[in-house]
Coordinates of N, CA and C in Angstrom, one line a residue:
X1 N 147.4 90.7 135.5 CA 146.9 92.0 135.1 C 147.9 93.1 135.4
X2 N 147.8 94.2 134.9 CA 148.7 95.3 135.1 C 148.5 95.9 136.5
X3 N 149.6 96.2 137.2 CA 149.6 96.8 138.5 C 150.8 97.7 138.5
X4 N 150.9 98.5 139.6 CA 152.1 99.4 139.7 C 151.6 100.8 140.0
X5 N 152.5 101.7 139.6 CA 152.2 103.1 139.9 C 151.0 103.7 139.1
X6 N 150.7 103.0 137.9 CA 149.6 103.4 137.1 C 149.0 102.1 136.5
X7 N 147.7 102.1 136.3 CA 147.1 100.8 135.8 C 146.1 101.1 134.6
X8 N 146.0 102.3 134.2 CA 145.1 102.6 133.1 C 145.9 102.8 131.8
X9 N 145.3 102.8 130.6 CA 145.9 103.0 129.4 C 146.6 104.4 129.5
X10 N 147.9 104.5 129.1 CA 148.6 105.7 129.1 C 149.3 105.9 127.8
X11 N 149.8 107.2 127.6 CA 150.5 107.5 126.4 C 152.0 107.9 126.8
X12 N 152.9 106.8 126.9 CA 154.2 107.1 127.2 C 155.0 107.5 126.0
X13 N 156.1 108.2 126.1 CA 156.9 108.5 124.9 C 158.0 107.3 124.7
X14 N 158.5 106.9 125.9 CA 159.6 105.9 125.7 C 159.3 104.8 126.8
X15 N 159.6 103.5 126.4 CA 159.3 102.4 127.2 C 160.6 101.5 127.3
X16 N 160.9 101.0 128.5 CA 161.9 100.1 128.7 C 161.2 98.8 129.1
X17 N 160.8 97.9 128.2 CA 160.0 96.7 128.4 C 160.9 95.6 128.9
X18 N 160.4 95.0 130.0 CA 161.1 93.9 130.6 C 162.4 94.4 131.3
X19 N 162.3 95.5 131.9 CA 163.4 96.3 132.5 C 164.3 95.5 133.5
X20 N 163.6 94.5 134.2 CA 164.4 93.9 135.2 C 164.9 95.0 136.2
X21 N 166.2 94.8 136.6 CA 166.8 95.8 137.5 C 167.5 96.9 136.8
X22 N 167.5 96.9 135.4 CA 168.1 97.9 134.5 C 167.2 99.0 134.2
X23 N 166.8 99.9 135.2 CA 166.0 101.0 135.0 C 166.7 102.1 134.1
X24 N 166.0 102.7 133.2 CA 166.6 103.7 132.3 C 165.9 105.0 132.5
X25 N 166.7 106.0 132.9 CA 166.1 107.4 133.1 C 165.4 107.9 131.8
X26 N 164.3 108.5 132.0 CA 163.5 109.1 130.9 C 162.6 108.0 130.2
X27 N 162.7 106.8 130.6 CA 161.8 105.8 130.1 C 160.9 105.3 131.1
X28 N 159.7 104.8 130.8 CA 158.8 104.2 131.6 C 159.3 102.7 131.7
X29 N 159.7 102.3 132.9 CA 160.3 101.0 133.1 C 159.2 99.9 133.5
X30 N 159.0 98.9 132.7 CA 157.9 97.9 132.8 C 158.5 96.6 132.9
X31 N 157.9 95.8 134.0 CA 158.4 94.5 134.2 C 157.2 93.7 134.9
X32 N 157.3 92.4 134.9 CA 156.3 91.6 135.5 C 156.6 91.2 137.0
X33 N 157.8 91.5 137.4 CA 158.2 91.1 138.7 C 158.3 92.2 139.7
X34 N 157.6 92.2 140.8 CA 157.6 93.4 141.7 C 159.0 93.6 142.3
X35 N 159.8 92.6 142.4 CA 161.2 92.8 143.0 C 162.0 93.8 142.2
X36 N 161.6 94.0 140.9 CA 162.4 94.9 140.1 C 161.9 96.4 140.2
X37 N 160.8 96.5 141.0 CA 160.3 97.9 141.3 C 160.0 98.7 140.0
X38 N 159.2 98.0 139.1 CA 159.0 98.8 137.8 C 158.0 99.9 138.0
X39 N 158.0 100.9 137.1 CA 157.0 101.9 137.1 C 155.6 101.3 136.8
X40 N 155.6 100.4 135.9 CA 154.3 99.6 135.5 C 154.7 98.2 135.6
X41 N 153.8 97.4 136.3 CA 154.0 96.0 136.3 C 153.0 95.3 135.3
X42 N 153.6 94.6 134.4 CA 152.8 94.0 133.3 C 153.6 92.8 132.7
X43 N 152.8 91.8 132.4 CA 153.3 90.6 131.8 C 153.4 90.8 130.3
X44 N 154.5 90.8 129.7 CA 154.6 91.1 128.2 C 154.0 90.0 127.3
X45 N 153.5 88.9 127.9 CA 152.8 88.0 127.1 C 151.3 88.0 127.3
X46 N 150.9 89.1 127.9 CA 149.4 89.4 128.2 C 149.1 90.6 127.4
X47 N 148.0 90.4 126.5 CA 147.7 91.4 125.6 C 146.2 92.0 125.9
X48 N 145.9 93.2 125.7 CA 146.8 94.2 125.1 C 147.7 94.8 126.2
X49 N 148.8 95.4 125.8 CA 149.6 96.2 126.7 C 148.9 97.4 127.2
X50 N 149.2 97.9 128.3 CA 148.4 99.0 128.9 C 148.8 100.4 128.4
X51 N 149.1 100.4 127.0 CA 149.5 101.7 126.4 C 148.6 102.0 125.2
X52 N 148.4 103.2 125.0 CA 147.5 103.7 123.8 C 148.3 103.3 122.5
X53 N 147.4 103.1 121.5 CA 148.0 102.8 120.1 C 148.7 104.1 119.7
X54 N 149.7 103.9 118.9 CA 150.5 105.0 118.3 C 150.9 106.1 119.3
X55 N 151.5 105.5 120.5 CA 151.9 106.5 121.5 C 153.3 106.5 121.9
X56 N 154.1 105.6 121.3 CA 155.5 105.4 121.7 C 156.4 105.8 120.7
X57 N 157.4 106.6 121.1 CA 158.6 107.0 120.2 C 159.7 106.0 120.2
X58 N 160.0 105.4 121.3 CA 161.2 104.5 121.5 C 160.9 103.4 122.5
X59 N 161.4 102.2 122.2 CA 161.2 101.1 123.0 C 162.6 100.3 123.2
X60 N 162.9 100.0 124.4 CA 164.1 99.2 124.7 C 163.6 97.8 125.1
X61 N 164.3 96.8 124.5 CA 164.1 95.4 124.9 C 165.4 94.8 125.0
X62 N 166.0 95.0 126.3 CA 167.4 94.6 126.5 C 167.4 93.2 127.1
X63 N 167.8 92.2 126.3 CA 167.8 90.8 126.8 C 166.4 90.3 127.3
X64 N 165.4 90.7 126.5 CA 164.0 90.3 126.8 C 163.3 89.5 125.8
X65 N 163.5 89.8 124.5 CA 162.7 89.1 123.5 C 162.9 87.6 123.4
X66 N 164.1 87.2 123.7 CA 164.4 85.8 123.7 C 163.6 84.9 124.8
X67 N 163.0 85.7 125.8 CA 162.3 85.1 126.8 C 160.8 85.0 126.5
X68 N 160.4 85.6 125.4 CA 159.0 85.7 125.2 C 158.5 84.8 123.9
X69 N 157.3 84.3 124.1 CA 156.8 83.7 122.9 C 157.3 82.2 122.7
X70 N 157.1 81.4 123.6 CA 157.5 79.9 123.4 C 156.6 79.4 122.3
X71 N 155.3 79.9 122.2 CA 154.6 79.4 121.0 C 154.5 80.6 120.0
X72 N 154.3 80.3 118.8 CA 154.3 81.3 117.7 C 153.2 82.3 118.0
X73 N 152.1 81.9 118.4 CA 150.9 82.8 118.6 C 151.2 83.9 119.7
X74 N 151.9 83.5 120.8 CA 152.3 84.5 121.8 C 153.4 85.4 121.1
X75 N 154.4 84.8 120.5 CA 155.5 85.7 119.9 C 154.9 86.7 118.9
X76 N 154.1 86.2 118.0 CA 153.5 87.1 117.1 C 152.6 88.1 117.8
X77 N 152.0 87.7 118.9 CA 151.2 88.8 119.6 C 152.1 89.9 120.2
X78 N 153.3 89.5 120.7 CA 154.2 90.5 121.2 C 154.6 91.5 120.0
X79 N 154.9 90.9 118.8 CA 155.3 91.7 117.7 C 154.1 92.7 117.3
X80 N 152.9 92.1 117.3 CA 151.8 93.0 117.0 C 151.5 94.1 118.0
X81 N 151.8 93.8 119.3 CA 151.5 94.8 120.3 C 152.6 95.9 120.2
X82 N 153.9 95.4 119.9 CA 154.9 96.5 119.8 C 154.6 97.4 118.5
X83 N 154.0 96.8 117.5 CA 153.6 97.7 116.4 C 152.4 98.5 116.8
X84 N 151.4 98.1 117.4 CA 150.2 98.8 117.8 C 150.6 100.0 118.6
X85 N 151.5 99.9 119.6 CA 151.8 101.0 120.5 C 152.8 102.0 119.9
X86 N 153.5 101.6 118.8 CA 154.5 102.4 118.2 C 153.9 103.5 117.3
X87 N 154.4 104.7 117.4 CA 154.2 105.7 116.4 C 154.9 105.3 115.1
X88 N 154.5 106.0 114.0 CA 155.2 105.9 112.8 C 156.7 106.4 113.0
X89 N 157.7 105.6 112.6 CA 159.0 106.0 112.8 C 159.6 105.7 114.2
X90 N 158.8 105.1 115.1 CA 159.3 104.7 116.4 C 160.4 103.7 116.2
X91 N 161.4 103.8 117.1 CA 162.6 102.8 117.1 C 162.5 101.9 118.2
X92 N 162.8 100.5 117.9 CA 162.8 99.6 119.0 C 164.2 99.0 119.0
X93 N 164.9 99.2 120.2 CA 166.2 98.8 120.4 C 166.2 97.4 121.0
X94 N 166.7 96.5 120.3 CA 166.7 95.1 120.8 C 168.1 94.6 121.0
X95 N 168.3 94.0 122.1 CA 169.6 93.3 122.4 C 169.2 91.8 122.8
X96 N 169.8 90.9 122.2 CA 169.6 89.4 122.6 C 170.8 88.7 122.5
X97 N 170.9 87.6 123.3 CA 172.1 86.7 123.2 C 172.0 86.0 121.8
X98 N 173.2 85.8 121.3 CA 173.3 85.1 120.0 C 173.0 83.7 120.3
X99 N 172.2 83.1 119.3 CA 171.7 81.7 119.5 C 172.8 80.6 119.5
X100 N 173.9 80.9 119.0 CA 175.0 79.9 119.0 C 176.0 80.2 120.1
X101 N 175.6 80.8 121.2 CA 176.5 81.2 122.3 C 175.9 80.4 123.5
X102 N 176.9 80.0 124.4 CA 176.5 79.4 125.6 C 175.6 80.2 126.5
X103 N 175.7 81.5 126.3 CA 174.8 82.4 127.1 C 173.4 82.2 126.7
X104 N 173.1 81.9 125.5 CA 171.7 81.7 125.0 C 171.3 80.2 125.4
X105 N 172.2 79.3 125.0 CA 172.0 77.9 125.2 C 171.8 77.4 126.7
X106 N 172.5 78.1 127.6 CA 172.6 77.6 129.0 C 171.4 78.1 129.8
X107 N 170.5 79.0 129.3 CA 169.5 79.6 130.2 C 168.1 78.9 129.8
X108 N 167.5 78.1 130.7 CA 166.3 77.5 130.3 C 165.1 78.4 130.1
X109 N 165.3 79.7 130.5 CA 164.2 80.7 130.3 C 164.2 81.3 128.9
X110 N 165.3 81.0 128.2 CA 165.3 81.4 126.8 C 164.5 80.5 125.9
X111 N 163.4 81.0 125.4 CA 162.5 80.1 124.6 C 162.5 80.3 123.1
X112 N 163.2 81.4 122.6 CA 163.2 81.6 121.2 C 164.5 82.3 120.7
X113 N 165.1 81.7 119.7 CA 166.3 82.4 119.1 C 165.8 83.5 118.2
X114 N 166.5 84.7 118.4 CA 166.2 85.9 117.7 C 167.4 86.3 116.8
X115 N 167.3 86.4 115.6 CA 168.4 86.9 114.7 C 167.7 88.0 113.8
X116 N 168.5 88.8 113.1 CA 168.0 89.8 112.2 C 166.9 89.2 111.2
X117 N 167.3 88.0 110.7 CA 166.3 87.4 109.7 C 165.0 87.0 110.3
X118 N 164.9 86.8 111.6 CA 163.7 86.6 112.2 C 162.8 87.8 112.2
X119 N 163.4 89.0 112.5 CA 162.6 90.2 112.5 C 162.3 90.7 111.1
X120 N 163.1 90.4 110.1 CA 162.9 90.8 108.7 C 161.6 90.2 108.2
X121 N 161.1 89.1 108.8 CA 159.9 88.5 108.3 C 158.7 89.5 108.5
X122 N 158.9 90.5 109.3 CA 157.8 91.4 109.5 C 158.0 92.7 108.8
X123 N 158.8 92.8 107.8 CA 159.1 93.9 106.9 C 158.3 93.7 105.7
X124 N 157.2 94.6 105.4 CA 156.3 94.4 104.3 C 157.1 94.6 103.0
X125 N 158.0 95.5 102.9 CA 158.7 95.7 101.7 C 159.4 94.5 101.3
X126 N 160.2 93.8 102.2 CA 160.8 92.5 101.9 C 159.7 91.5 101.5
X127 N 158.6 91.5 102.3 CA 157.5 90.6 102.0 C 157.0 90.6 100.6
X128 N 156.8 91.9 100.1 CA 156.3 92.0 98.7 C 157.3 91.5 97.7
X129 N 158.6 91.7 98.0 CA 159.7 91.2 97.1 C 159.7 89.7 97.1
X130 N 159.6 89.1 98.3 CA 159.6 87.6 98.3 C 158.4 87.0 97.6
X131 N 157.2 87.7 97.7 CA 156.0 87.2 97.1 C 156.3 87.2 95.6
X132 N 156.8 88.4 95.0 CA 157.1 88.5 93.6 C 158.1 87.4 93.1
X133 N 159.0 87.1 93.9 CA 160.0 86.0 93.7 C 159.5 84.6 93.9
X134 N 158.3 84.5 94.4 CA 157.8 83.2 94.8 C 158.7 82.5 95.8
X135 N 159.2 83.3 96.8 CA 160.2 82.8 97.8 C 159.4 82.0 98.9
X136 N 160.2 81.1 99.6 CA 159.5 80.3 100.6 C 159.5 81.1 101.9
X137 N 160.1 82.3 101.9 CA 160.0 83.1 103.2 C 158.6 83.5 103.6
X138 N 158.3 83.4 104.8 CA 156.9 83.8 105.3 C 156.7 85.3 105.4
X139 N 155.8 85.8 104.6 CA 155.5 87.3 104.7 C 154.7 87.7 105.8
X140 N 155.3 87.6 107.0 CA 154.5 87.8 108.3 C 154.1 89.2 108.4
X141 N 154.8 90.2 107.9 CA 154.4 91.5 108.0 C 153.0 91.7 107.3
X142 N 152.9 91.3 106.1 CA 151.7 91.4 105.4 C 150.5 90.6 106.0
X143 N 150.9 89.3 106.4 CA 149.8 88.5 106.9 C 149.2 89.1 108.2
X144 N 150.2 89.7 109.1 CA 149.7 90.2 110.4 C 149.6 91.7 110.5
X145 N 149.7 92.3 109.3 CA 149.5 93.8 109.3 C 150.4 94.6 110.2
X146 N 151.6 94.3 110.1 CA 152.7 95.0 110.9 C 153.8 95.3 109.8
X147 N 154.6 96.3 110.1 CA 155.6 96.7 109.2 C 156.8 97.3 109.9
X148 N 157.8 96.5 110.0 CA 159.1 96.9 110.7 C 160.3 96.8 109.7
X149 N 161.2 97.8 109.7 CA 162.4 97.8 109.0 C 163.6 97.4 109.9
X150 N 164.4 96.5 109.6 CA 165.5 96.1 110.4 C 166.6 97.2 110.0
X151 N 167.1 97.9 110.9 CA 168.1 98.9 110.6 C 169.5 98.4 111.0
X152 N 170.2 99.2 111.8 CA 171.6 98.9 112.2 C 171.5 97.6 113.0
X153 N 172.5 96.6 112.7 CA 172.7 95.4 113.4 C 174.1 95.3 113.8
X154 N 174.4 95.0 115.1 CA 175.7 94.9 115.6 C 175.9 93.6 116.3
X155 N 176.9 92.9 115.8 CA 177.2 91.6 116.4 C 178.4 91.9 117.4
X156 N 178.1 91.7 118.7 CA 179.1 91.8 119.7 C 179.8 90.6 120.0
X157 N 181.1 90.6 119.8 CA 181.9 89.4 119.9 C 182.0 88.9 121.4
X158 N 182.3 87.6 121.5 CA 182.6 87.1 122.8 C 184.0 87.7 123.2
X159 N 184.1 87.9 124.4 CA 185.4 88.6 125.0 C 186.7 87.9 124.4
X160 N 186.7 86.6 124.3 CA 187.9 85.9 123.8 C 188.2 86.4 122.4
X161 N 187.2 86.5 121.5 CA 187.3 86.8 120.1 C 187.5 88.3 119.9
X162 N 186.9 89.1 120.8 CA 187.2 90.5 120.8 C 188.6 90.9 121.0
X163 N 189.2 90.2 122.0 CA 190.6 90.3 122.4 C 191.6 89.8 121.3
X164 N 191.2 88.8 120.6 CA 192.0 88.2 119.5 C 192.1 89.3 118.3
X165 N 190.9 89.8 118.1 CA 190.7 90.9 117.0 C 191.5 92.0 117.3
X166 N 191.3 92.6 118.6 CA 192.0 93.8 119.0 C 193.6 93.6 118.9
X167 N 194.1 92.4 119.2 CA 195.5 92.1 119.2 C 196.0 91.7 117.9
X168 N 195.2 91.8 116.8 CA 195.5 91.4 115.4 C 196.0 89.9 115.3
X169 N 195.4 89.1 116.2 CA 195.7 87.7 116.1 C 194.8 86.9 115.2
X170 N 193.6 87.6 114.9 CA 192.7 87.1 113.8 C 192.3 88.4 113.1
X171 N 191.9 88.1 111.8 CA 191.4 89.3 111.0 C 189.9 89.3 111.0
X172 N 189.3 90.4 110.5 CA 187.8 90.5 110.6 C 187.3 89.5 109.6
X173 N 187.9 89.1 108.5 CA 187.5 88.1 107.5 C 187.4 86.8 108.3
X174 N 188.5 86.5 109.1 CA 188.5 85.2 109.8 C 187.5 85.1 110.8
X175 N 187.1 86.2 111.5 CA 186.0 86.3 112.5 C 184.7 86.1 111.8
X176 N 184.5 86.7 110.6 CA 183.2 86.5 109.9 C 183.1 85.0 109.5
X177 N 184.2 84.4 109.1 CA 184.1 82.9 108.8 C 183.8 82.1 110.0
X178 N 184.4 82.4 111.1 CA 184.1 81.7 112.4 C 182.7 81.9 112.9
X179 N 182.2 83.1 112.7 CA 180.7 83.3 113.1 C 179.8 82.4 112.4
X180 N 180.1 82.0 111.1 CA 179.3 81.1 110.3 C 179.4 79.7 110.7
X181 N 180.5 79.3 111.3 CA 180.9 77.9 111.5 C 181.0 77.4 112.9
X182 N 181.2 78.4 113.9 CA 181.6 78.0 115.2 C 180.6 78.7 116.2
X183 N 180.5 78.0 117.5 CA 179.8 78.5 118.6 C 180.7 79.5 119.3
X184 N 180.0 80.3 120.2 CA 180.7 81.1 121.2 C 181.6 82.2 120.5
X185 N 181.4 82.6 119.3 CA 182.2 83.7 118.7 C 181.4 85.0 118.9
X186 N 180.2 85.1 118.6 CA 179.3 86.3 118.9 C 178.6 86.0 120.2
X187 N 178.6 86.9 121.1 CA 177.9 86.8 122.4 C 176.5 87.3 122.2
X188 N 176.3 88.5 121.6 CA 175.0 89.0 121.6 C 174.8 89.9 120.3
X189 N 173.5 90.1 120.0 CA 173.2 90.9 118.8 C 172.4 92.1 119.1
X190 N 172.7 93.3 118.7 CA 171.9 94.4 118.9 C 171.3 94.8 117.6
X191 N 170.0 95.1 117.6 CA 169.2 95.4 116.3 C 168.4 96.6 116.6
X192 N 168.2 97.4 115.6 CA 167.3 98.5 115.7 C 166.2 98.3 114.6
X193 N 165.0 98.3 115.2 CA 163.7 98.2 114.3 C 163.1 99.5 114.2
X194 N 162.6 99.9 113.0 CA 161.7 101.1 112.9 C 160.4 100.7 112.4
X195 N 159.4 101.3 113.1 CA 158.0 101.0 112.7 C 157.6 101.9 111.6
X196 N 156.9 101.3 110.6 CA 156.4 102.0 109.4 C 154.9 101.9 109.3
X197 N 154.2 103.1 109.3 CA 152.8 103.1 109.4 C 152.3 104.0 108.3

């Protein structure tokens, strides 16, 4: 259950969920481990979250989402809670290890690969297009009554490939080709979601 400095439903403007030891000034820092000294202690796989509906402008999930939802029901519950607490236009800043990098594969607490296509399943605009096309993609946004747009996506290269690119030893086209065929090229992915209500 929720513990910490506050334990009732609150109306935060900004949340740093699963903060660990990376507290962010101006955000309410939330984690399940007391060792991290969070402002609010809460397990992100326990619903509902202790925040009012439509109360949050911005959420940070920095190397958190890949740890949540080993079962689809739990993962979907996380997405639904993020949507519930977000205001219209709220942004969710997500950073995850790339699933084809050893940083993802080597950590047994990583239970789910997250890529932009994963989160696009919760975009009702895309869902309607897929339905019209009779596509096999799952229209999870419509099914679960959530609606997120995937905005800016940044693929952060592994240090080795970043240096090769900076030294003009590989081209951007070559790196794009390697991303599709090789492990350990991209280290992490940053994505911005926007809630639509």
